[in-house]
Coordinates of C-alpha atoms and ligand atoms in Angstrom, one line a residue:
M1449 CA 92.1 86.0 75.8
N1450 CA 94.3 85.7 78.8
H1451 CA 94.1 89.1 79.9
K1452 CA 97.7 90.7 82.0
V1453 CA 96.3 94.2 82.5
I1454 CA 94.2 92.6 85.9
I1455 CA 91.7 95.6 85.6
E1456 CA 89.7 96.6 89.2
P1457 CA 87.0 95.1 89.4
F1458 CA 84.9 98.8 90.5
R1459 CA 84.4 102.0 88.8
I1460 CA 84.8 105.5 90.9
K1461 CA 82.1 107.1 92.3
T1462 CA 83.6 109.6 94.1
V1463 CA 87.3 110.1 95.3
E1464 CA 90.0 111.5 98.5
K1465 CA 92.4 114.2 97.0
I1466 CA 96.0 112.9 97.4
K1467 CA 98.3 116.5 98.6
M1468 CA 101.5 116.1 96.7
T1469 CA 104.3 116.5 98.4
T1470 CA 108.8 117.6 97.6
E1471 CA 111.3 115.5 98.7
E1472 CA 112.7 118.7 100.7
E1473 CA 109.5 119.3 102.8
R1474 CA 109.6 115.1 103.7
K1475 CA 112.9 115.9 105.1
E1476 CA 111.9 117.6 107.4
L1477 CA 108.1 115.6 108.7
I1478 CA 110.1 112.7 109.0
K1479 CA 112.5 114.6 111.6
N1480 CA 109.8 116.8 113.5
A1481 CA 107.8 113.1 113.4
H1482 CA 111.0 111.4 115.6
Y1483 CA 111.6 109.1 112.1
N1484 CA 108.6 107.1 113.1
T1485 CA 106.0 106.8 109.8
F1486 CA 103.5 106.0 112.6
L1487 CA 103.4 109.7 113.9
L1488 CA 103.3 110.8 111.0
T1489 CA 100.2 113.7 109.7
A1490 CA 98.1 111.4 106.9
E1491 CA 97.4 113.9 105.5
D1492 CA 101.5 114.5 104.7
V1493 CA 101.0 110.7 102.9
I1494 CA 101.3 110.6 99.6
I1495 CA 100.3 106.4 99.6
D1496 CA 99.3 105.2 102.5
L1497 CA 100.6 101.1 102.6
L1498 CA 100.8 101.7 106.5
T1499 CA 98.1 99.2 107.2
D1500 CA 95.1 97.8 105.5
S1501 CA 93.7 98.2 108.8
G1502 CA 90.5 99.8 108.5
T1503 CA 91.1 101.9 105.7
S1504 CA 89.1 99.8 103.1
A1505 CA 86.8 102.0 99.9
M1506 CA 83.1 101.3 101.0
S1507 CA 80.8 99.8 98.1
A1508 CA 77.9 102.0 97.4
D1509 CA 75.9 98.9 99.0
Q1510 CA 77.3 99.2 101.7
W1511 CA 77.0 103.1 102.4
A1512 CA 73.8 102.8 101.3
G1513 CA 73.9 100.8 104.5
I1514 CA 75.3 104.0 106.7
L1515 CA 72.4 105.4 105.9
K1516 CA 69.8 102.4 106.8
G1517 CA 72.1 102.0 110.4
D1518 CA 69.3 101.2 113.0
E1519 CA 71.1 103.8 115.6
S1520 CA 69.0 102.2 118.5
Y1521 CA 70.4 101.6 122.2
A1522 CA 68.8 97.5 122.8
G1523 CA 68.0 95.3 119.5
A1524 CA 68.7 97.3 116.5
R1525 CA 68.0 96.1 113.6
S1526 CA 71.4 96.4 112.3
W1527 CA 72.9 94.1 115.5
Y1528 CA 69.9 91.2 113.8
K1529 CA 71.5 91.6 110.3
M1530 CA 75.5 91.7 111.6
K1531 CA 74.9 88.4 113.7
K1532 CA 73.1 87.1 111.0
A1533 CA 75.5 87.6 108.7
V1534 CA 78.6 86.7 111.5
Q1535 CA 76.7 82.7 112.2
D1536 CA 76.1 82.5 108.4
V1537 CA 79.9 82.7 107.6
T1538 CA 81.2 81.0 110.8
G1539 CA 79.2 78.7 111.8
F1540 CA 79.2 79.2 115.8
E1541 CA 76.7 80.6 117.6
F1542 CA 76.8 83.3 120.0
I1543 CA 78.5 86.5 118.4
I1544 CA 79.7 89.2 120.7
P1545 CA 80.1 92.4 118.9
T1546 CA 83.0 95.0 119.5
H1547 CA 84.3 97.6 118.2
Q1548 CA 87.6 96.1 116.7
G1549 CA 90.0 93.3 116.6
R1550 CA 91.9 93.9 119.7
A1551 CA 88.5 94.5 122.2
A1552 CA 87.6 90.8 121.6
E1553 CA 91.3 89.7 122.4
H1554 CA 91.2 91.6 125.4
L1555 CA 87.9 90.5 126.6
L1556 CA 88.7 86.6 126.0
Y1557 CA 92.3 86.8 126.7
N1558 CA 92.0 88.3 129.9
K1559 CA 89.1 86.2 130.9
I1560 CA 91.1 83.0 130.1
G1561 CA 95.3 84.4 130.5
G1562 CA 96.8 85.2 133.2
K1563 CA 100.1 84.6 135.4
G1564 CA 101.3 80.7 134.6
K1565 CA 99.2 80.3 131.1
I1566 CA 100.6 79.8 127.7
F1567 CA 99.2 80.9 124.2
I1568 CA 100.6 78.9 121.3
S1569 CA 100.2 80.1 118.0
N1570 CA 101.3 80.0 114.4
T1571 CA 102.6 83.8 115.0
H1572 CA 100.5 86.3 117.6
F1573 CA 99.8 89.2 115.8
D1574 CA 101.4 92.0 117.8
T1575 CA 98.1 93.4 119.3
T1576 CA 97.0 89.8 120.6
R1577 CA 100.2 89.0 122.0
A1578 CA 100.3 92.1 124.0
N1579 CA 96.7 90.8 125.0
I1580 CA 98.4 87.6 126.4
E1581 CA 101.1 89.1 128.1
Y1582 CA 99.1 92.2 129.7
S1583 CA 97.4 89.2 131.8
G1584 CA 100.9 88.2 133.4
A1585 CA 100.0 85.2 130.2
K1586 CA 102.9 83.7 128.2
A1587 CA 102.7 83.5 124.0
I1588 CA 105.0 81.8 122.0
D1589 CA 105.5 81.5 118.3
I1590 CA 105.9 77.9 116.2
P1591 CA 105.3 79.0 112.8
I1592 CA 106.4 76.7 109.8
P1593 CA 110.3 76.4 109.9
E1594 CA 109.7 77.5 105.9
G1595 CA 108.1 80.6 107.2
L1596 CA 110.9 82.4 108.9
I1597 CA 113.2 81.5 105.6
P1598 CA 111.6 85.4 103.4
E1599 CA 113.0 83.7 99.6
M1600 CA 111.7 79.6 99.6
Y1601 CA 108.7 78.9 98.3
H1602 CA 106.1 77.4 100.6
P1603 CA 102.2 77.0 99.3
F1604 CA 101.3 77.5 103.3
K1605 CA 104.1 79.2 104.3
G1606 CA 101.8 80.5 107.8
N1607 CA 100.8 77.2 109.1
M1608 CA 102.0 76.1 112.4
D1609 CA 104.3 73.4 112.9
T1610 CA 102.7 70.7 114.5
E1611 CA 105.6 69.0 115.7
A1612 CA 106.5 71.9 117.5
L1613 CA 102.7 72.0 119.0
K1614 CA 102.5 68.6 120.3
S1615 CA 106.3 69.4 121.8
T1616 CA 105.1 72.6 123.1
I1617 CA 101.8 71.0 124.8
E1618 CA 104.2 68.0 126.4
K1619 CA 107.0 70.6 128.2
Y1620 CA 103.5 72.8 129.7
G1621 CA 101.1 70.4 130.6
S1622 CA 97.7 70.4 128.8
E1623 CA 96.5 72.3 131.8
N1624 CA 98.2 75.4 132.0
I1625 CA 97.2 76.1 128.1
A1626 CA 94.9 78.9 127.7
A1627 CA 94.3 78.4 123.9
V1628 CA 95.6 78.0 121.0
I1629 CA 95.4 80.6 118.0
I1630 CA 95.4 79.5 114.6
T1631 CA 96.0 83.4 113.2
I1632 CA 94.6 83.2 109.1
T1633 CA 96.3 84.4 107.0
N1634 CA 100.1 84.6 109.2
N1635 CA 100.3 88.4 109.1
S1636 CA 103.1 89.3 110.9
G1637 CA 105.0 86.1 109.1
G1638 CA 104.0 87.2 106.1
G1639 CA 100.4 87.4 105.4
Q1640 CA 100.6 83.7 104.8
P1641 CA 98.2 81.1 104.4
V1642 CA 98.0 78.7 106.2
S1643 CA 96.2 75.5 104.3
L1644 CA 92.8 73.1 105.4
Q1645 CA 94.5 71.0 106.1
N1646 CA 96.7 72.0 109.0
V1647 CA 93.6 73.7 110.5
K1648 CA 92.1 70.4 111.0
D1649 CA 95.8 68.5 112.2
V1650 CA 95.8 71.3 114.6
S1651 CA 92.3 70.5 115.5
D1652 CA 93.3 67.2 116.3
I1653 CA 95.8 68.2 118.4
C1654 CA 93.5 70.3 120.4
R1655 CA 90.7 68.8 120.6
K1656 CA 92.6 65.4 121.7
N1657 CA 94.3 67.4 124.8
K1658 CA 91.2 69.4 125.4
I1659 CA 92.7 72.7 124.6
L1660 CA 90.6 76.0 123.7
Y1661 CA 91.1 76.7 119.8
I1662 CA 90.4 80.0 118.4
I1663 CA 90.7 81.4 115.5
D1664 CA 91.7 84.6 114.0
S1665 CA 90.3 84.8 111.3
C1666 CA 90.4 88.9 110.3
R1667 CA 91.8 87.8 106.6
I1668 CA 89.9 84.4 106.3
A1669 CA 88.5 85.5 103.3
E1670 CA 92.4 86.3 101.3
N1671 CA 92.8 82.6 103.0
A1672 CA 89.8 81.0 101.2
Y1673 CA 91.7 82.1 97.8
F1674 CA 95.1 80.8 98.6
V1675 CA 93.5 77.3 99.9
K1676 CA 91.1 77.4 97.1
H1677 CA 94.0 77.7 94.3
R1678 CA 96.2 75.8 95.9
E1679 CA 95.1 72.6 98.3
E1680 CA 94.5 69.8 96.2
Q1681 CA 90.7 68.9 98.4
C1682 CA 90.2 72.2 98.3
K1683 CA 89.8 73.5 94.6
D1684 CA 85.8 72.6 94.0
M1685 CA 84.6 74.0 97.0
T1686 CA 83.1 77.9 97.3
Y1687 CA 85.7 80.4 98.9
K1688 CA 82.9 81.1 101.9
E1689 CA 82.8 76.6 102.2
I1690 CA 86.7 77.1 102.9
A1691 CA 86.0 79.7 105.0
L1692 CA 82.8 77.6 107.4
K1693 CA 84.8 74.7 107.2
M1694 CA 88.0 76.0 108.7
F1695 CA 85.9 77.9 111.5
S1696 CA 83.8 73.8 111.9
L1697 CA 86.9 72.7 113.3
A1698 CA 87.7 75.4 115.7
D1699 CA 85.6 76.7 119.1
G1700 CA 85.5 79.9 118.3
T1701 CA 86.8 82.9 116.1
I1702 CA 88.0 86.9 116.0
M1703 CA 87.9 88.9 113.8
S1704 CA 88.8 92.6 112.9
A1705 CA 86.2 93.6 110.3
K1706 CA 88.0 96.8 109.4
K1707 CA 89.6 93.7 107.4
D1708 CA 88.0 91.3 105.0
A1709 CA 85.3 93.0 106.2
L1710 CA 85.7 95.8 104.4
V1711 CA 84.8 98.1 106.8
N1712 CA 86.3 100.9 108.7
M1713 CA 85.9 99.9 112.4
G1714 CA 84.5 97.4 113.9
G1715 CA 85.3 93.4 115.1
F1716 CA 83.8 90.5 116.7
L1717 CA 84.2 87.3 118.7
A1718 CA 82.6 84.2 117.8
L1719 CA 82.0 80.8 120.2
N1720 CA 79.8 77.5 120.4
D1721 CA 80.7 77.5 124.3
E1722 CA 77.3 79.6 126.1
S1723 CA 79.1 80.1 129.8
I1724 CA 82.2 81.7 127.9
F1725 CA 79.7 83.7 126.5
N1726 CA 77.8 85.1 129.8
Q1727 CA 80.6 85.5 131.3
L1728 CA 82.8 88.0 128.7
L1729 CA 79.3 89.5 127.5
T1730 CA 79.8 91.7 131.7
T1731 CA 82.5 92.4 130.8
L1732 CA 81.5 94.1 127.1
I1733 CA 78.5 95.5 128.8
I1734 CA 81.3 97.3 131.7
T1735 CA 84.1 97.7 128.5
E1736 CA 82.4 98.3 124.9
G1737 CA 78.7 98.9 125.3
F1738 CA 75.4 96.8 125.7
A1739 CA 75.6 93.4 124.7
T1740 CA 73.5 94.6 120.4
Y1741 CA 76.5 96.8 119.9
G1742 CA 79.5 96.8 121.6
G1743 CA 81.3 99.1 120.8
L1744 CA 79.4 99.5 117.7
S1745 CA 77.0 101.9 116.0
G1746 CA 74.3 100.4 113.9
R1747 CA 75.3 101.9 110.8
D1748 CA 79.4 99.7 111.6
M1749 CA 77.4 96.7 111.8
E1750 CA 74.9 97.3 108.6
A1751 CA 78.2 97.9 106.4
I1752 CA 79.5 94.8 107.9
A1753 CA 76.7 92.9 107.4
I1754 CA 77.0 93.8 104.1
G1755 CA 81.2 93.5 103.7
L1756 CA 81.3 89.9 104.9
E1757 CA 78.9 89.0 101.7
E1758 CA 81.1 91.6 99.2
V1759 CA 84.2 90.3 99.8
F1760 CA 83.4 86.4 99.0
E1761 CA 83.2 87.4 96.0
H1762 CA 85.4 85.7 92.9
D1763 CA 86.5 89.2 91.0
Y1764 CA 86.9 90.5 94.3
L1765 CA 88.8 88.2 96.0
H1766 CA 90.9 87.4 91.9
Y1767 CA 91.6 91.6 91.5
R1768 CA 92.8 91.7 96.0
I1769 CA 95.1 88.6 95.3
R1770 CA 96.4 89.5 91.7
S1771 CA 97.5 92.9 92.9
T1772 CA 98.8 92.9 96.1
T1773 CA 101.3 89.5 93.7
Y1774 CA 102.0 92.2 91.2
L1775 CA 103.5 94.8 93.3
G1776 CA 105.4 91.6 94.6
E1777 CA 106.4 89.9 91.4
K1778 CA 107.9 93.3 89.9
L1779 CA 110.3 94.2 93.5
Q1780 CA 110.8 90.7 93.0
K1781 CA 112.4 91.7 89.3
M1782 CA 114.3 94.2 90.2
G1783 CA 116.8 91.6 92.5
I1784 CA 114.3 92.8 95.7
S1785 CA 114.4 90.1 98.3
V1786 CA 110.9 89.6 99.2
I1787 CA 108.8 87.1 101.2
S1788 CA 108.0 85.0 98.9
P1789 CA 105.0 83.6 98.2
I1790 CA 103.8 87.1 98.2
G1791 CA 101.4 87.5 101.0
G1792 CA 97.3 88.4 99.9
H1793 CA 97.3 92.2 102.1
A1794 CA 100.2 93.1 101.7
V1795 CA 104.5 92.4 100.0
Y1796 CA 106.8 91.7 102.9
I1797 CA 110.3 93.2 101.7
D1798 CA 113.2 91.3 104.0
A1799 CA 115.3 94.8 104.9
K1800 CA 118.0 92.8 106.1
A1801 CA 118.9 91.7 102.4
F1802 CA 118.4 95.2 100.7
Y1803 CA 120.7 97.3 103.6
P1804 CA 123.5 94.5 104.5
N1805 CA 126.0 97.1 106.0
I1806 CA 123.3 98.1 108.6
P1807 CA 123.5 95.8 111.8
V1808 CA 120.1 94.3 113.2
H1809 CA 120.7 96.3 115.9
Q1810 CA 120.2 99.8 114.5
F1811 CA 116.8 98.6 112.6
P1812 CA 117.6 98.2 108.8
G1813 CA 113.9 97.7 108.6
Q1814 CA 113.4 100.9 109.6
S1815 CA 115.4 102.9 107.8
L1816 CA 113.8 101.2 104.9
A1817 CA 110.9 103.0 106.2
V1818 CA 112.0 106.1 107.1
E1819 CA 113.6 106.3 103.2
L1820 CA 109.9 105.2 101.3
Y1821 CA 108.5 108.3 102.9
K1822 CA 111.2 111.1 102.0
T1823 CA 112.0 109.8 98.1
G1824 CA 108.6 108.7 97.6
G1825 CA 106.1 110.1 99.7
I1826 CA 105.3 106.3 100.7
R1827 CA 104.7 104.9 104.5
A1828 CA 104.9 101.9 105.0
V1829 CA 105.6 99.9 109.0
E1830 CA 109.1 97.7 110.1
I1831 CA 107.3 94.3 110.9
G1832 CA 111.7 93.9 112.6
S1833 CA 113.1 94.2 115.9
V1834 CA 111.7 97.4 116.3
M1835 CA 108.3 95.7 116.7
F1836 CA 109.7 92.3 118.0
G1837 CA 112.8 92.5 119.0
S1838 CA 113.2 92.9 122.9
R1839 CA 116.1 92.5 125.7
D1840 CA 117.8 89.5 127.8
E1841 CA 117.9 88.9 131.8
Q1842 CA 121.3 91.0 131.1
G1843 CA 120.0 93.8 129.2
N1844 CA 121.5 92.7 125.5
F1845 CA 119.3 93.2 122.8
V1846 CA 118.0 90.2 121.4
P1847 CA 116.7 90.4 117.3
A1848 CA 114.0 90.0 115.9
K1849 CA 113.5 86.5 113.9
M1850 CA 113.4 88.7 111.0
E1851 CA 113.5 92.6 109.8
L1852 CA 111.3 92.7 107.1
V1853 CA 109.2 96.0 106.2
R1854 CA 105.5 95.9 105.2
L1855 CA 103.7 97.3 102.6
A1856 CA 100.4 96.9 102.9
I1857 CA 97.2 97.7 100.3
P1858 CA 94.5 98.7 101.3
R1859 CA 91.1 97.3 100.0
R1860 CA 89.7 98.7 96.7
V1861 CA 91.8 102.1 97.2
Y1862 CA 94.2 102.7 95.2
T1863 CA 95.2 101.7 91.2
Q1864 CA 97.6 99.9 88.9
S1865 CA 99.4 103.0 89.1
H1866 CA 99.8 104.1 92.5
I1867 CA 101.2 100.7 92.6
D1868 CA 103.7 101.3 89.5
Y1869 CA 105.0 104.6 90.9
V1870 CA 105.4 103.0 94.4
V1871 CA 108.1 100.6 91.7
E1872 CA 109.6 103.5 90.5
V1873 CA 109.9 104.6 93.9
F1874 CA 112.3 101.4 94.7
E1875 CA 113.7 102.1 91.4
E1876 CA 115.7 105.5 93.2
L1877 CA 115.7 103.5 96.4
I1878 CA 118.1 100.8 94.6
K1879 CA 120.3 103.5 93.8
Q1880 CA 120.7 105.4 96.6
K1881 CA 121.0 102.6 98.7
H1882 CA 125.2 103.0 100.7
L1883 CA 123.1 107.0 101.6
A1884 CA 121.0 104.8 103.4
K1885 CA 122.2 105.2 107.6
G1886 CA 120.9 103.4 110.7
Y1887 CA 118.3 104.2 113.8
K1888 CA 117.9 104.5 117.3
V1889 CA 116.1 104.2 119.5
T1890 CA 115.7 107.5 121.7
W1891 CA 112.6 107.0 123.4
E1892 CA 110.6 104.2 124.1
P1893 CA 107.0 103.6 125.6
E1894 CA 106.5 100.1 128.0
F1895 CA 104.6 98.1 125.5
L1896 CA 104.0 98.4 121.9
R1897 CA 107.6 100.7 121.8
H1898 CA 107.0 100.6 117.3
F1899 CA 103.7 102.6 117.6
T1900 CA 105.3 106.1 119.1
A1901 CA 108.6 105.1 119.5
H1902 CA 110.8 108.2 118.3
F1903 CA 114.4 107.9 116.6
E1904 CA 117.3 109.0 115.4
P1905 CA 119.6 108.6 112.6
V1906 CA 122.7 106.7 113.1
G1907 CA 127.0 108.6 113.3
Ligands
F0G1358 N1 95.1 90.0 114.2 C1 94.8 90.6 113.5 C2 96.4 89.5 112.5 C3 95.5 91.7 113.1 O1 96.5 91.9 111.9 C4 95.3 93.1 113.9 C5 95.3 94.3 113.3 C6 94.1 92.3 114.9 C7 94.5 91.0 114.7 C8 93.7 93.4 116.1 O2 92.9 93.8 114.8 O3 93.1 96.2 114.5 O4 90.9 95.0 114.7 O5 92.1 95.9 116.7 N2 96.4 94.2 112.0 C9 96.5 95.7 111.7 C10 97.8 96.0 111.4 C11 96.4 96.6 112.7 O6 97.9 96.7 110.6 O7 97.9 94.7 110.4 P1 92.5 96.0 115.2

């Protein structure tokens, strides 16, 4: 039998109450949050699709591991368990535990970055870019051109443009390139997968030019699912073999364990170069913690070790990717323009197409995020000109390449009926399209403004 319904491959053992709110209440709540979904109280959210990061439901095995956590300051049993799990998955020898992905980014990119240095990526995630720019270096994104056309089909829209990579290296000189970072899957580019062939092609270019090659691997298992089912040469490999092969082509990896390690906190950096490792260890001990825990508790490390095993299971990955696709395809059927094909951890809506009446400098994505909350209590995030817009030297507004709203799906948290509710809210938003307003920024910080900026509706 060919099953149409995707059943969640788990039973629910513990539940968490959702507080219901009315539309009237939510209008006040979002106004008080300065129309920024990051500033809402999470309790006031019905379906929280802000992020898939740190929001996973842990398994009974992981919770059992929490009790087993060894909290010794140095040489904890849980550290050796995590270290072995990371070595098994990545193949790298030296492992640095950090409290989350960006701490690992700060350690490495601050060390190898600085003024005059260049980083090249398919797309730098926002914390990656911020850490690089904070060091004084420059971050350049070179996704394949197909990656920037929301509705165009390409099996590996997360790929890096290898011709652009060669010309960028030539332009700046290989000695000035601090690292090439391939983000797998490409989060800011739509959660789109990267093919094994592309990881290899980029590797060849990096090796030839002696450039450090890093994989941002926080969604490596989801990527492996796409590779196995879309890339002919990989169809007989296991998900773990695909991941391991990718890692073998790079010099190191940074992983936010808050995604594909199925935990609420954690991260690591893994590499084979002992001299870089030793330099980073000193900074780790000053800023994060001792070498055998970084910023983590023993129990976090236990849960990471178990999560890294569970995430590569076929039943889990099949459910995970199919259920994200389920939401995306329902929205597409309603005529909503989404990044296609649907990515792994999230559905990305083209807000510019949804609200053609709102000009980009009035942030159509912000408007859609606000409307989703007001109408349905759904929390999403704008990934457009609020996040990536800038100003040129004359102070003119430079929009982002796309105006997206991301509906990120927490792992193992929501059921199909929650997702059907999200679809229903979109039906309502379509009816009310003409009422949506643009927004203006009334206050913003210097870096990563989307987290804390204040907005007001225009007109
Ligand atoms: N790299 C990628 C591709 C990410 O998606 C994230 C986090 C990080 C690095 C940083 O990791 O949060 O553990 O410090 N992404 C989250 C998101 C925040 O919502 O997409 P972190």
